Amino acid sequence: MTDDLTPEDRAFLDTIRKRFDEIAGADASIDPKELGAALGLRDPYYAGRLFAMVDRDGSGEIDTNEFIAFAEKIVRGKEEDRLRFAFDLHDPDDSGEIDWDELHRILSASLAQHGASLPDVAVNGLTDALFRRADTDGDGGIDFAEFQSVLDAYPKLKTQMSRSATAMLMPPPPRPKRGPSLGDRLRIVGQKIASNRAAAVFLLLYAAVNVALFANAMVTYADAGANIYVQIARGGGACLNFNGALILIPMLRHLLTRVRHSVLGEVVPVDHAIAFHKLVGHAMMGFAALHTAAHLANYATLDGGIPAYLLGTSAGLTGLILMIAFLVMWICALDWIRRSGKFELFYFTHMLYLVWFVLALLHGPVFWIWAGVPILGYIAERLIRFRHTRRAFPVSAAEPLPSSVTRLEVKLPDGYKYQPGDYVFVKYPPISKREWHPFTVTTCPEESGILSVHVRGLGNWTKRLHGHAKAQHADLGHAYIDGPYGTPSTHIFKSEVAVLIGAGIGVTPFAAILKSVFRRRAAGDTDLGLKKVHFVWMNRDQYAFEWFSDMISGLEAEDPDGALLDAQVYLTGVKLDVTSATLDVAMDVYHSEIGRDLFTGLRNRTNLDRPDWRAIFRRVAEENPGKQVDVYFCGPAPLAKILAATAADFRFGFHKENF
């Protein structure tokens, strides 16, 4: 009787009924397709088997009572009940034992469920290895006790399997609306300042100069009798003069590369040049809006009003065009524009900087004093680039790789030098005669005569390049190179212990660095201070590992005891749950027998989940007591924030690729 139910029982039943209604829809029943779609079961085996387990009367439909009864057993039962559920998924004939064919079927289904694949011979090898481990009595079948015994060796995985069975049937928990507390935010800021002292001092100085300029302009015009609108406008104008000159400095790539490799590189935060360029751009947008609004407010107080002064004066008209040009540049430079496959929109609208600087010199009577030297420096920079980028480099390879990646290789002329981790801008006329795009160099200087980049197909240009490579043209033509330019990764050779973290195509700078480290060690380079490299590489799909897994495997062969290189790879497209747990165990058992990973061929097996960064950093700290550890990351910005905060907790240095 429902009257006998406790409040907890009632809450549970309400939750399960809501979940049933979400899946069932208007007809108040669930068919196999609906169940599979709702639970994210892409492989038909899982969907069909789970449906059969819930549909106990075999009617071909799941009603409310069947769903509640099954959910109650799984969600509210003991751990053994949930493990029994997992076991039954593997036992489609309900015989109470899993034979070799059933185990093979579930491993194949697990691979398909998570978008992975292995050759039949590899799946057979996985099945053989796990079956040998589990069938301890040798009777040709794995019973529930043997199934549990295997999982006992993987307590974390066993718990995850148990929890995932519950999560499949319960609605997802609501996302917390509350963000980080003020204390959390202050702690994160403190960690960032501690790990980036030079950048923090530079930002503090930058802010102080802006405040001083704004205040000085307001006081000066107040003393001259100007109204508050003019005072604010002049304050914004003074800051625009300063920032308009400053925004060019981070774009002096040749100068910054020289600074990075000099003693000044230790105190000048050149690694944050692009981030600083963006910051100055945002500041200019704010000051420009304030400057414009204040002038418009002042015009409204004058005879003739806003139209007369905005359109009828040189200052008003140039100011209006300046505001429009900068607004277009600012909007089209926002990350969501650049990362949405519209790089060309950013690229061409940013050319409006030429219009902006010409008009700014006409609009601001003293702007030339502020910007004169940076403009001359930028002109010199452009002349150097023009001279260097006129030379054509023969393209020796344009190779299409998995996951829409293209390897573009050019032949280098004598005397061309670069450092591991450097990046270059590439123009490839068969794709576009005007566009330049930045890519990290994936060869190392010791590989003389060639330079290669790996390009992920994300935008129009990169996708056209992949299509061009697939077409297998006999004459690949020539490419033009602007660079090389230094990156934060070049600091690695000064580190004692380095943690290299690449997400997807973010592995590219580390490919060159790892090769160079091994070449230098083999050559007996006494200046190489690097003692240990922990390399972590993440990809959503297994095929992306084909880009560099052969290279890493070769490096491991040169380091048989792992004294220098510890390479860990993570297949993040796989979520550890009841549909992947058996595959994870099988891969571990197989790896313990063979000593090589099935997906990559590397010494360490592929991890089927997302990395636990605190656990990884803790292990690195424990293995390297008293040593300075530096983390180098190339990948998406959200992950960079997590890694920076975690690295700060362990007092690790943190460097992120920016270009």
XYZ file of C-alpha atoms in Angstrom, residues 31-37 39 41-56 60 62 88-89 92 94 105 109 113:
33
model
C 10.069 0.475 -26.845
C 13.677 -0.660 -27.492
C 14.520 2.371 -29.613
C 13.305 4.815 -26.982
C 15.233 3.037 -24.230
C 18.463 2.950 -26.202
C 18.206 6.636 -27.161
C 20.253 5.842 -22.038
C 23.194 3.150 -25.905
C 24.486 3.440 -29.443
C 25.313 -0.232 -29.906
C 22.226 -2.388 -30.599
C 23.483 -5.216 -28.380
C 23.341 -3.120 -25.229
C 19.977 -1.608 -26.094
C 18.440 -4.980 -26.932
C 19.898 -6.814 -23.959
C 18.920 -4.141 -21.439
C 15.420 -3.967 -22.875
C 15.020 -7.727 -22.488
C 16.168 -7.510 -18.859
C 13.550 -4.868 -18.032
C 10.703 -6.301 -20.140
C 10.217 -9.362 -17.951
C 7.844 -5.932 -26.409
C 8.084 -1.643 -20.910
C 23.466 -10.312 -16.769
C 24.304 -7.812 -19.531
C 22.170 -12.933 -22.986
C 20.530 -16.256 -18.930
C 30.353 -10.112 -28.176
C 29.775 -4.086 -28.387
C 29.361 1.802 -28.096
